């Protein structure tokens, strides 16, 4: 007899099916180009790899403090202070098992079943699906091109009552768009004034481009009642190391401590000792080199996609995604991505993951890979889409 909870019946992460199909294509044809993965195609920076070897020989690598080892919390605090100019104490930092672990822990600590939490549509599906699994009421704000696919204070003010929480991401997945610093500050002030917990997903910080709007800003520049989410996954090129963090208000930390100590004990020890070295000058020089490559790839896609008939693109301010409307080709993005993979060997992410209303006609291109792969993908897609 098979038993499953009602909370487990959330939608799947459809892009995982694409990854599975891409792996099968790689085995059968050996020609797959993966533009579906939301991760860097490069290993962790050299200082991190060296530190990993050293830690294996010198550290116990047993349980650590639930909120993370002090040297890592100090490094994260110094990183935020150096980047944004606001003071951060190591005690403000809660290290987690990836940013995914941070979101689950935070949602449990801050919200009760039935609480309303607002997210943007299109947006990262794990916000919506995790909140739903935990019994929260998810309210999606329809964010279109007129607001650069980001929520605004005007949208919040139009709601019948202030929600318990608001999740924003800048740069965002899947659109790559950013919230103007003045608008982020206004959102933070509105949330603090109305008792709404602002959760600012800043995991793509560090990956922005010269023509991005207004530059990158952080919610803690305006409100210490907000929660800032960070991660070593994206800019730091360490997805599989499963290490994230949050800057948490003091009032939330006891609840976070109680839950985290029971649910995970601590984040992975080896990743913590290694990640301390991700914030140094040598590592950042290497990582900034990746961002320069992303910028080249971004230009190739933003110039190349319109030439093959994909013209409706979100402004890719940051991250490493181009989000496109392909409604002139399909009304079933999942099936269309499967067809594109079968005919061209190019793997794309269906918009079905990111938009519950219009995702059937959108796709996400990742340009985190090699420049040669982007060029080859465009060369393959062109004849297929314009046939």
mmCIF file of C-alpha atoms in Angstrom:
data_model
loop_
_atom_site.group_PDB
_atom_site.id
_atom_site.type_symbol
_atom_site.label_atom_id
_atom_site.label_comp_id
_atom_site.label_asym_id
_atom_site.label_seq_id
_atom_site.Cartn_x
_atom_site.Cartn_y
_atom_site.Cartn_z
ATOM 1 C CA UNK A 1 0.000 0.000 0.000
ATOM 2 C CA UNK A 2 1.433 3.345 -1.045
ATOM 3 C CA UNK A 3 0.923 6.287 1.290
ATOM 4 C CA UNK A 4 1.672 9.924 0.555
ATOM 5 C CA UNK A 5 0.773 13.135 2.310
ATOM 6 C CA UNK A 6 -1.379 15.845 0.763
ATOM 7 C CA UNK A 7 1.491 18.291 1.180
ATOM 8 C CA UNK A 8 3.667 16.147 -1.081
ATOM 9 C CA UNK A 9 1.353 16.565 -4.072
ATOM 10 C CA UNK A 10 2.911 19.862 -5.119
ATOM 11 C CA UNK A 11 3.944 20.235 -8.773
ATOM 12 C CA UNK A 12 7.290 18.735 -9.744
ATOM 13 C CA UNK A 13 10.291 20.798 -10.824
ATOM 14 C CA UNK A 14 9.823 20.156 -14.553
ATOM 15 C CA UNK A 15 13.323 21.170 -15.549
ATOM 16 C CA UNK A 16 14.580 18.036 -13.794
ATOM 17 C CA UNK A 17 12.775 16.015 -16.478
ATOM 18 C CA UNK A 18 14.674 18.029 -19.081
ATOM 19 C CA UNK A 19 17.980 17.244 -17.368
ATOM 20 C CA UNK A 20 17.078 13.539 -17.387
ATOM 21 C CA UNK A 21 16.193 13.667 -21.084
ATOM 22 C CA UNK A 22 19.364 15.629 -21.837
ATOM 23 C CA UNK A 23 21.453 12.985 -20.075
ATOM 24 C CA UNK A 24 19.767 10.305 -22.176
ATOM 25 C CA UNK A 25 20.470 12.318 -25.330
ATOM 26 C CA UNK A 26 24.101 12.659 -24.313
ATOM 27 C CA UNK A 27 24.383 8.893 -23.940
ATOM 28 C CA UNK A 28 22.639 8.132 -27.244
ATOM 29 C CA UNK A 29 23.976 10.935 -29.468
ATOM 30 C CA UNK A 30 26.839 12.564 -27.590
ATOM 31 C CA UNK A 31 25.845 15.986 -28.921
ATOM 32 C CA UNK A 32 23.731 17.596 -26.211
ATOM 33 C CA UNK A 33 24.083 21.305 -25.428
ATOM 34 C CA UNK A 34 22.534 22.049 -22.040
ATOM 35 C CA UNK A 35 21.055 25.560 -21.800
ATOM 36 C CA UNK A 36 18.599 24.401 -19.161
ATOM 37 C CA UNK A 37 20.808 24.206 -16.079
ATOM 38 C CA UNK A 38 20.607 27.057 -13.587
ATOM 39 C CA UNK A 39 24.182 26.638 -12.451
ATOM 40 C CA UNK A 40 27.709 27.674 -13.435
ATOM 41 C CA UNK A 41 29.618 25.289 -15.687
ATOM 42 C CA UNK A 42 32.842 25.892 -13.748
ATOM 43 C CA UNK A 43 34.230 24.311 -10.551
ATOM 44 C CA UNK A 44 34.679 26.067 -7.236
ATOM 45 C CA UNK A 45 37.477 28.658 -7.216
ATOM 46 C CA UNK A 46 41.031 27.427 -6.702
ATOM 47 C CA UNK A 47 41.428 28.701 -3.091
ATOM 48 C CA UNK A 48 38.298 26.773 -2.116
ATOM 49 C CA UNK A 49 39.604 23.582 -3.669
ATOM 50 C CA UNK A 50 42.953 23.972 -1.895
ATOM 51 C CA UNK A 51 41.195 24.624 1.404
ATOM 52 C CA UNK A 52 39.093 21.507 0.924
ATOM 53 C CA UNK A 53 42.179 19.342 0.717
ATOM 54 C CA UNK A 54 43.669 21.026 3.768
ATOM 55 C CA UNK A 55 40.469 20.587 5.787
ATOM 56 C CA UNK A 56 40.343 16.876 4.966
ATOM 57 C CA UNK A 57 43.755 16.479 6.564
ATOM 58 C CA UNK A 58 43.398 18.793 9.541
ATOM 59 C CA UNK A 59 39.750 19.126 10.620
ATOM 60 C CA UNK A 60 37.516 16.612 12.384
ATOM 61 C CA UNK A 61 34.638 17.520 10.041
ATOM 62 C CA UNK A 62 32.084 16.531 12.623
ATOM 63 C CA UNK A 63 29.062 18.516 13.724
ATOM 64 C CA UNK A 64 29.525 22.273 13.859
ATOM 65 C CA UNK A 65 27.509 25.008 15.520
ATOM 66 C CA UNK A 66 23.974 24.920 14.149
ATOM 67 C CA UNK A 67 24.321 28.395 12.595
ATOM 68 C CA UNK A 68 27.762 27.626 11.135
ATOM 69 C CA UNK A 69 31.401 27.957 12.123
ATOM 70 C CA UNK A 70 32.491 31.386 13.306
ATOM 71 C CA UNK A 71 35.148 31.956 10.574
ATOM 72 C CA UNK A 72 32.506 31.475 7.879
ATOM 73 C CA UNK A 73 29.971 33.719 9.592
ATOM 74 C CA UNK A 74 32.701 36.335 9.948
ATOM 75 C CA UNK A 75 33.561 36.020 6.251
ATOM 76 C CA UNK A 76 29.916 36.400 5.215
ATOM 77 C CA UNK A 77 29.474 39.406 7.508
ATOM 78 C CA UNK A 78 32.604 41.075 6.128
ATOM 79 C CA UNK A 79 31.443 40.347 2.573
ATOM 80 C CA UNK A 80 28.144 42.154 3.107
ATOM 81 C CA UNK A 81 29.794 45.102 4.829
ATOM 82 C CA UNK A 82 32.402 45.474 2.086
ATOM 83 C CA UNK A 83 29.864 45.088 -0.722
ATOM 84 C CA UNK A 84 26.970 47.214 0.540
ATOM 85 C CA UNK A 85 28.428 49.388 3.278
ATOM 86 C CA UNK A 86 26.126 48.292 6.087
ATOM 87 C CA UNK A 87 27.517 46.729 9.272
ATOM 88 C CA UNK A 88 26.845 43.030 9.799
ATOM 89 C CA UNK A 89 27.745 41.123 12.955
ATOM 90 C CA UNK A 90 28.611 37.425 12.654
ATOM 91 C CA UNK A 91 25.673 36.762 14.978
ATOM 92 C CA UNK A 92 23.366 38.141 12.269
ATOM 93 C CA UNK A 93 24.431 35.308 9.946
ATOM 94 C CA UNK A 94 22.653 31.947 9.846
ATOM 95 C CA UNK A 95 24.487 29.422 7.656
ATOM 96 C CA UNK A 96 22.207 26.826 6.039
ATOM 97 C CA UNK A 97 22.263 23.785 3.786
ATOM 98 C CA UNK A 98 21.996 25.746 0.573
ATOM 99 C CA UNK A 99 19.645 28.671 0.066
ATOM 100 C CA UNK A 100 16.924 26.035 -0.389
ATOM 101 C CA UNK A 101 17.511 25.012 3.219
ATOM 102 C CA UNK A 102 17.364 28.668 4.231
ATOM 103 C CA UNK A 103 13.959 29.145 2.615
ATOM 104 C CA UNK A 104 12.448 26.020 4.171
ATOM 105 C CA UNK A 105 13.832 26.900 7.595
ATOM 106 C CA UNK A 106 12.681 30.499 7.349
ATOM 107 C CA UNK A 107 9.196 29.659 6.093
ATOM 108 C CA UNK A 108 8.763 27.272 9.020
ATOM 109 C CA UNK A 109 10.047 29.821 11.517
ATOM 110 C CA UNK A 110 8.092 32.824 10.275
ATOM 111 C CA UNK A 111 4.757 31.574 8.912
ATOM 112 C CA UNK A 112 1.888 29.443 10.158
ATOM 113 C CA UNK A 113 -0.433 27.357 7.970
ATOM 114 C CA UNK A 114 -2.945 29.662 6.337
ATOM 115 C CA UNK A 115 -0.680 32.716 6.316
ATOM 116 C CA UNK A 116 -0.609 34.617 3.046
ATOM 117 C CA UNK A 117 2.787 35.003 1.395
ATOM 118 C CA UNK A 118 3.182 36.987 -1.817
ATOM 119 C CA UNK A 119 5.502 35.966 -4.646
ATOM 120 C CA UNK A 120 6.056 37.308 -8.149
ATOM 121 C CA UNK A 121 4.859 35.534 -11.273
ATOM 122 C CA UNK A 122 6.981 34.547 -13.176
ATOM 123 C CA UNK A 123 9.315 33.411 -10.425
ATOM 124 C CA UNK A 124 11.333 30.589 -8.940
ATOM 125 C CA UNK A 125 8.933 27.651 -8.417
ATOM 126 C CA UNK A 126 10.427 26.418 -5.145
ATOM 127 C CA UNK A 127 9.140 29.535 -3.333
ATOM 128 C CA UNK A 128 5.574 28.738 -4.346
ATOM 129 C CA UNK A 129 5.790 24.974 -3.980
ATOM 130 C CA UNK A 130 7.600 24.932 -0.625
ATOM 131 C CA UNK A 131 5.197 27.453 0.874
ATOM 132 C CA UNK A 132 2.256 25.415 -0.417
ATOM 133 C CA UNK A 133 3.677 22.199 1.059
ATOM 134 C CA UNK A 134 3.949 23.970 4.425
ATOM 135 C CA UNK A 135 0.288 25.011 4.320
ATOM 136 C CA UNK A 136 0.709 28.691 3.469
ATOM 137 C CA UNK A 137 -1.588 30.536 1.085
ATOM 138 C CA UNK A 138 0.529 31.686 -1.844
ATOM 139 C CA UNK A 139 -0.614 34.843 -3.613
ATOM 140 C CA UNK A 140 1.042 35.378 -6.972
ATOM 141 C CA UNK A 141 1.411 38.928 -8.259
ATOM 142 C CA UNK A 142 1.207 39.064 -12.042
ATOM 143 C CA UNK A 143 4.386 40.971 -12.858
ATOM 144 C CA UNK A 144 4.791 41.846 -16.513
ATOM 145 C CA UNK A 145 7.160 43.818 -18.659
ATOM 146 C CA UNK A 146 5.714 47.153 -17.476
ATOM 147 C CA UNK A 147 7.387 46.569 -14.068
ATOM 148 C CA UNK A 148 10.321 44.565 -15.439
ATOM 149 C CA UNK A 149 8.648 41.406 -14.114
ATOM 150 C CA UNK A 150 9.106 42.604 -10.521
ATOM 151 C CA UNK A 151 6.574 43.466 -7.785
ATOM 152 C CA UNK A 152 5.974 47.062 -6.719
ATOM 153 C CA UNK A 153 4.668 48.902 -3.668
ATOM 154 C CA UNK A 154 1.585 49.871 -5.686
ATOM 155 C CA UNK A 155 0.750 46.185 -6.168
ATOM 156 C CA UNK A 156 1.076 45.506 -2.443
ATOM 157 C CA UNK A 157 -0.945 48.559 -1.490
ATOM 158 C CA UNK A 158 -3.771 47.347 -3.729
ATOM 159 C CA UNK A 159 -4.153 44.100 -1.763
ATOM 160 C CA UNK A 160 -7.130 43.778 0.617
ATOM 161 C CA UNK A 161 -4.750 43.484 3.582
ATOM 162 C CA UNK A 162 -1.005 43.274 4.128
ATOM 163 C CA UNK A 163 0.324 39.742 3.661
ATOM 164 C CA UNK A 164 2.412 37.900 6.235
ATOM 165 C CA UNK A 165 5.348 37.775 3.852
ATOM 166 C CA UNK A 166 6.735 38.927 0.515
ATOM 167 C CA UNK A 167 9.469 37.095 -1.394
ATOM 168 C CA UNK A 168 11.470 39.089 -3.939
ATOM 169 C CA UNK A 169 14.512 38.157 -6.008
ATOM 170 C CA UNK A 170 16.876 40.596 -7.672
ATOM 171 C CA UNK A 171 18.380 39.499 -10.016
ATOM 172 C CA UNK A 172 15.501 37.101 -10.531
ATOM 173 C CA UNK A 173 15.136 33.580 -11.818
ATOM 174 C CA UNK A 174 13.946 33.063 -14.582
ATOM 175 C CA UNK A 175 13.868 36.596 -15.986
ATOM 176 C CA UNK A 176 17.223 37.935 -14.838
ATOM 177 C CA UNK A 177 15.548 41.264 -14.093
ATOM 178 C CA UNK A 178 16.476 43.475 -11.161
ATOM 179 C CA UNK A 179 14.521 45.730 -8.846
ATOM 180 C CA UNK A 180 15.604 49.348 -9.021
ATOM 181 C CA UNK A 181 17.349 50.244 -5.727
ATOM 182 C CA UNK A 182 14.792 52.955 -4.950
ATOM 183 C CA UNK A 183 11.918 50.514 -5.480
ATOM 184 C CA UNK A 184 13.580 47.849 -3.296
ATOM 185 C CA UNK A 185 14.009 50.442 -0.556
ATOM 186 C CA UNK A 186 10.349 51.416 -0.922
ATOM 187 C CA UNK A 187 9.287 47.766 -0.703
ATOM 188 C CA UNK A 188 11.383 47.308 2.442
ATOM 189 C CA UNK A 189 9.851 50.392 4.077
ATOM 190 C CA UNK A 190 6.305 49.318 3.139
ATOM 191 C CA UNK A 191 6.847 45.818 4.525
ATOM 192 C CA UNK A 192 8.317 47.091 7.784
ATOM 193 C CA UNK A 193 5.476 49.589 8.225
ATOM 194 C CA UNK A 194 2.789 46.969 7.513
ATOM 195 C CA UNK A 195 4.155 44.030 9.478
ATOM 196 C CA UNK A 196 5.033 42.033 6.356
ATOM 197 C CA UNK A 197 8.230 39.985 6.429
ATOM 198 C CA UNK A 198 10.329 40.912 3.401
ATOM 199 C CA UNK A 199 12.462 38.010 2.183
ATOM 200 C CA UNK A 200 15.057 39.255 -0.291
ATOM 201 C CA UNK A 201 16.647 36.512 -2.375
ATOM 202 C CA UNK A 202 20.065 37.917 -3.289
ATOM 203 C CA UNK A 203 21.783 34.706 -4.397
ATOM 204 C CA UNK A 204 22.562 36.076 -7.879
ATOM 205 C CA UNK A 205 24.335 39.154 -6.556
ATOM 206 C CA UNK A 206 27.714 39.537 -8.201
ATOM 207 C CA UNK A 207 26.332 38.543 -11.600
ATOM 208 C CA UNK A 208 25.206 41.808 -13.182
ATOM 209 C CA UNK A 209 26.035 43.665 -16.371
ATOM 210 C CA UNK A 210 27.116 47.156 -17.317
ATOM 211 C CA UNK A 211 23.705 48.123 -18.694
ATOM 212 C CA UNK A 212 21.779 46.839 -15.666
ATOM 213 C CA UNK A 213 19.338 49.277 -14.096
ATOM 214 C CA UNK A 214 20.556 51.161 -11.045
ATOM 215 C CA UNK A 215 23.063 48.578 -9.810
ATOM 216 C CA UNK A 216 22.623 45.904 -7.157
ATOM 217 C CA UNK A 217 21.209 46.833 -3.770
ATOM 218 C CA UNK A 218 20.386 44.832 -0.657
ATOM 219 C CA UNK A 219 17.263 44.914 1.479
ATOM 220 C CA UNK A 220 19.335 45.389 4.642
ATOM 221 C CA UNK A 221 20.445 48.773 3.350
ATOM 222 C CA UNK A 222 16.926 49.920 4.264
ATOM 223 C CA UNK A 223 15.402 47.514 6.792
ATOM 224 C CA UNK A 224 16.951 45.224 9.386
ATOM 225 C CA UNK A 225 13.504 43.635 9.787
ATOM 226 C CA UNK A 226 13.927 42.008 6.378
ATOM 227 C CA UNK A 227 15.665 38.686 5.770
ATOM 228 C CA UNK A 228 18.441 38.537 3.177
ATOM 229 C CA UNK A 229 19.177 35.190 1.543
ATOM 230 C CA UNK A 230 22.641 34.428 0.137
ATOM 231 C CA UNK A 231 24.414 31.403 -1.285
ATOM 232 C CA UNK A 232 27.744 30.190 -2.607
ATOM 233 C CA UNK A 233 25.932 28.492 -5.486
ATOM 234 C CA UNK A 234 25.697 31.057 -8.273
ATOM 235 C CA UNK A 235 28.397 33.771 -8.338
ATOM 236 C CA UNK A 236 30.700 31.585 -6.242
ATOM 237 C CA UNK A 237 30.284 28.572 -8.569
ATOM 238 C CA UNK A 238 29.606 26.082 -5.758
ATOM 239 C CA UNK A 239 26.098 24.689 -6.341
ATOM 240 C CA UNK A 240 26.724 21.101 -5.217
ATOM 241 C CA UNK A 241 28.462 22.177 -2.024
ATOM 242 C CA UNK A 242 24.995 22.956 -0.603
ATOM 243 C CA UNK A 243 25.795 26.022 1.439
ATOM 244 C CA UNK A 244 23.731 29.156 1.860
ATOM 245 C CA UNK A 245 23.044 31.756 4.511
ATOM 246 C CA UNK A 246 20.598 34.334 5.687
ATOM 247 C CA UNK A 247 20.921 37.634 7.470
ATOM 248 C CA UNK A 248 18.155 37.298 10.028
ATOM 249 C CA UNK A 249 16.577 39.797 12.435
ATOM 250 C CA UNK A 250 17.341 39.044 16.077
ATOM 251 C CA UNK A 251 13.692 38.296 16.818
ATOM 252 C CA UNK A 252 13.661 35.367 14.385
ATOM 253 C CA UNK A 253 16.898 33.732 15.436
ATOM 254 C CA UNK A 254 15.612 31.736 18.457
ATOM 255 C CA UNK A 255 12.962 30.087 16.262
ATOM 256 C CA UNK A 256 15.527 29.427 13.537
ATOM 257 C CA UNK A 257 17.887 27.897 16.118
ATOM 258 C CA UNK A 258 15.234 25.586 17.548
ATOM 259 C CA UNK A 259 14.132 24.355 14.149
ATOM 260 C CA UNK A 260 17.564 24.032 12.553
ATOM 261 C CA UNK A 261 19.094 22.159 15.497
ATOM 262 C CA UNK A 262 16.312 19.598 15.290
ATOM 263 C CA UNK A 263 15.954 19.328 11.529
ATOM 264 C CA UNK A 264 19.511 19.474 10.171
ATOM 265 C CA UNK A 265 21.845 19.838 13.206
ATOM 266 C CA UNK A 266 24.267 21.872 11.056
ATOM 267 C CA UNK A 267 25.245 22.555 7.443
ATOM 268 C CA UNK A 268 27.905 20.336 5.787
ATOM 269 C CA UNK A 269 31.170 20.827 7.671
ATOM 270 C CA UNK A 270 33.549 20.361 4.733
ATOM 271 C CA UNK A 271 31.650 22.952 2.694
ATOM 272 C CA UNK A 272 31.821 25.443 5.557
ATOM 273 C CA UNK A 273 35.581 25.181 6.026
ATOM 274 C CA UNK A 274 36.132 25.445 2.278
ATOM 275 C CA UNK A 275 33.714 28.330 1.700
ATOM 276 C CA UNK A 276 35.596 30.608 4.077
ATOM 277 C CA UNK A 277 38.101 30.975 1.235
ATOM 278 C CA UNK A 278 35.483 31.863 -1.417
ATOM 279 C CA UNK A 279 35.422 35.486 -0.250
ATOM 280 C CA UNK A 280 39.097 36.333 -0.725
ATOM 281 C CA UNK A 281 40.711 38.402 -3.469
ATOM 282 C CA UNK A 282 42.122 35.456 -5.408
ATOM 283 C CA UNK A 283 38.762 33.698 -5.561
ATOM 284 C CA UNK A 284 36.897 36.842 -6.586
ATOM 285 C CA UNK A 285 39.327 37.507 -9.418
ATOM 286 C CA UNK A 286 38.590 34.023 -10.759
ATOM 287 C CA UNK A 287 34.845 34.427 -10.250
ATOM 288 C CA UNK A 288 34.727 37.841 -11.924
ATOM 289 C CA UNK A 289 36.313 36.154 -14.931
ATOM 290 C CA UNK A 290 33.268 33.875 -15.108
ATOM 291 C CA UNK A 291 30.977 36.921 -15.066
ATOM 292 C CA UNK A 292 32.885 38.416 -17.997
ATOM 293 C CA UNK A 293 32.208 35.195 -19.905
ATOM 294 C CA UNK A 294 28.530 35.342 -18.960
ATOM 295 C CA UNK A 295 28.433 38.870 -20.363
ATOM 296 C CA UNK A 296 29.768 37.655 -23.717
ATOM 297 C CA UNK A 297 27.255 34.801 -23.750
ATOM 298 C CA UNK A 298 24.429 37.175 -22.828
ATOM 299 C CA UNK A 299 25.255 39.453 -25.737
ATOM 300 C CA UNK A 300 25.346 36.497 -28.125
ATOM 301 C CA UNK A 301 21.887 35.347 -27.008
ATOM 302 C CA UNK A 302 20.241 38.771 -26.856
ATOM 303 C CA UNK A 303 21.520 39.528 -30.350
ATOM 304 C CA UNK A 304 21.151 36.022 -31.764
ATOM 305 C CA UNK A 305 17.694 34.985 -30.580
ATOM 306 C CA UNK A 306 15.827 37.799 -32.420
ATOM 307 C CA UNK A 307 17.616 36.774 -35.624
ATOM 308 C CA UNK A 308 15.983 33.342 -35.405
ATOM 309 C CA UNK A 309 12.540 34.684 -34.574
ATOM 310 C CA UNK A 310 12.552 34.820 -30.751
ATOM 311 C CA UNK A 311 12.050 38.510 -30.140
ATOM 312 C CA UNK A 312 9.988 38.767 -26.933
ATOM 313 C CA UNK A 313 12.705 38.680 -24.264
ATOM 314 C CA UNK A 314 12.783 39.866 -20.657
ATOM 315 C CA UNK A 315 15.535 42.385 -19.842
ATOM 316 C CA UNK A 316 18.439 40.223 -18.643
ATOM 317 C CA UNK A 317 19.810 42.640 -16.033
ATOM 318 C CA UNK A 318 21.678 39.979 -14.079
ATOM 319 C CA UNK A 319 22.015 36.254 -13.342
ATOM 320 C CA UNK A 320 22.618 34.086 -16.415
ATOM 321 C CA UNK A 321 19.203 33.655 -17.991
ATOM 322 C CA UNK A 322 17.289 34.847 -21.032
ATOM 323 C CA UNK A 323 13.537 34.387 -20.595
ATOM 324 C CA UNK A 324 11.554 34.284 -23.813
ATOM 325 C CA UNK A 325 7.962 34.123 -24.998
ATOM 326 C CA UNK A 326 7.709 31.435 -27.689
ATOM 327 C CA UNK A 327 3.923 31.526 -28.007
ATOM 328 C CA UNK A 328 4.249 31.807 -31.794
ATOM 329 C CA UNK A 329 5.779 28.318 -31.711
ATOM 330 C CA UNK A 330 3.832 26.515 -28.991
ATOM 331 C CA UNK A 331 1.180 26.502 -26.285
ATOM 332 C CA UNK A 332 2.904 23.583 -24.525
ATOM 333 C CA UNK A 333 6.405 24.600 -23.479
ATOM 334 C CA UNK A 334 7.187 21.232 -21.892
ATOM 335 C CA UNK A 335 6.405 19.304 -25.083
ATOM 336 C CA UNK A 336 8.130 21.956 -27.217
ATOM 337 C CA UNK A 337 11.344 21.734 -25.193
ATOM 338 C CA UNK A 338 11.256 17.952 -25.623
ATOM 339 C CA UNK A 339 10.842 18.383 -29.388
ATOM 340 C CA UNK A 340 13.675 20.922 -29.577
ATOM 341 C CA UNK A 341 15.940 18.555 -27.660
ATOM 342 C CA UNK A 342 15.014 15.625 -29.898
ATOM 343 C CA UNK A 343 15.585 17.547 -33.151
ATOM 344 C CA UNK A 344 18.575 19.737 -32.238
ATOM 345 C CA UNK A 345 20.206 18.350 -29.108
ATOM 346 C CA UNK A 346 19.676 21.701 -27.330
ATOM 347 C CA UNK A 347 18.156 21.433 -23.845
ATOM 348 C CA UNK A 348 16.017 24.367 -22.661
ATOM 349 C CA UNK A 349 13.952 24.899 -19.497
ATOM 350 C CA UNK A 350 10.163 25.066 -20.011
ATOM 351 C CA UNK A 351 8.428 28.115 -18.583
ATOM 352 C CA UNK A 352 5.870 25.837 -16.960
ATOM 353 C CA UNK A 353 8.090 25.801 -13.877
ATOM 354 C CA UNK A 354 8.166 29.562 -13.503
ATOM 355 C CA UNK A 355 4.741 30.882 -14.489
ATOM 356 C CA UNK A 356 1.471 29.161 -13.591
ATOM 357 C CA UNK A 357 -0.491 31.420 -15.972
ATOM 358 C CA UNK A 358 1.698 31.858 -19.073
ATOM 359 C CA UNK A 359 4.457 29.325 -18.602
ATOM 360 C CA UNK A 360 2.970 27.135 -21.311
ATOM 361 C CA UNK A 361 4.320 29.647 -23.846
ATOM 362 C CA UNK A 362 7.676 30.637 -22.325
ATOM 363 C CA UNK A 363 11.152 29.103 -22.032
ATOM 364 C CA UNK A 364 14.341 29.916 -20.162
ATOM 365 C CA UNK A 365 17.772 29.888 -21.775
ATOM 366 C CA UNK A 366 20.781 29.600 -19.448
ATOM 367 C CA UNK A 367 23.984 31.189 -20.698
ATOM 368 C CA UNK A 368 26.214 29.998 -17.845
ATOM 369 C CA UNK A 369 28.076 27.536 -20.053
ATOM 370 C CA UNK A 370 30.917 27.845 -22.512
ATOM 371 C CA UNK A 371 30.705 30.554 -25.167
ATOM 372 C CA UNK A 372 31.241 27.918 -27.854
ATOM 373 C CA UNK A 373 28.134 26.102 -26.615
ATOM 374 C CA UNK A 374 26.033 29.251 -26.920
ATOM 375 C CA UNK A 375 27.263 29.801 -30.467
ATOM 376 C CA UNK A 376 26.617 26.161 -31.382
ATOM 377 C CA UNK A 377 23.128 26.231 -29.829
ATOM 378 C CA UNK A 378 22.133 29.277 -31.871
ATOM 379 C CA UNK A 379 23.525 27.639 -35.011
ATOM 380 C CA UNK A 380 21.399 24.543 -34.382
ATOM 381 C CA UNK A 381 18.238 26.335 -33.291
ATOM 382 C CA UNK A 382 18.197 28.750 -36.242
ATOM 383 C CA UNK A 383 17.490 26.227 -39.022
ATOM 384 C CA UNK A 384 15.001 24.326 -36.846
ATOM 385 C CA UNK A 385 12.955 27.351 -35.773
ATOM 386 C CA UNK A 386 12.978 29.087 -39.154
ATOM 387 C CA UNK A 387 12.313 25.998 -41.245
#
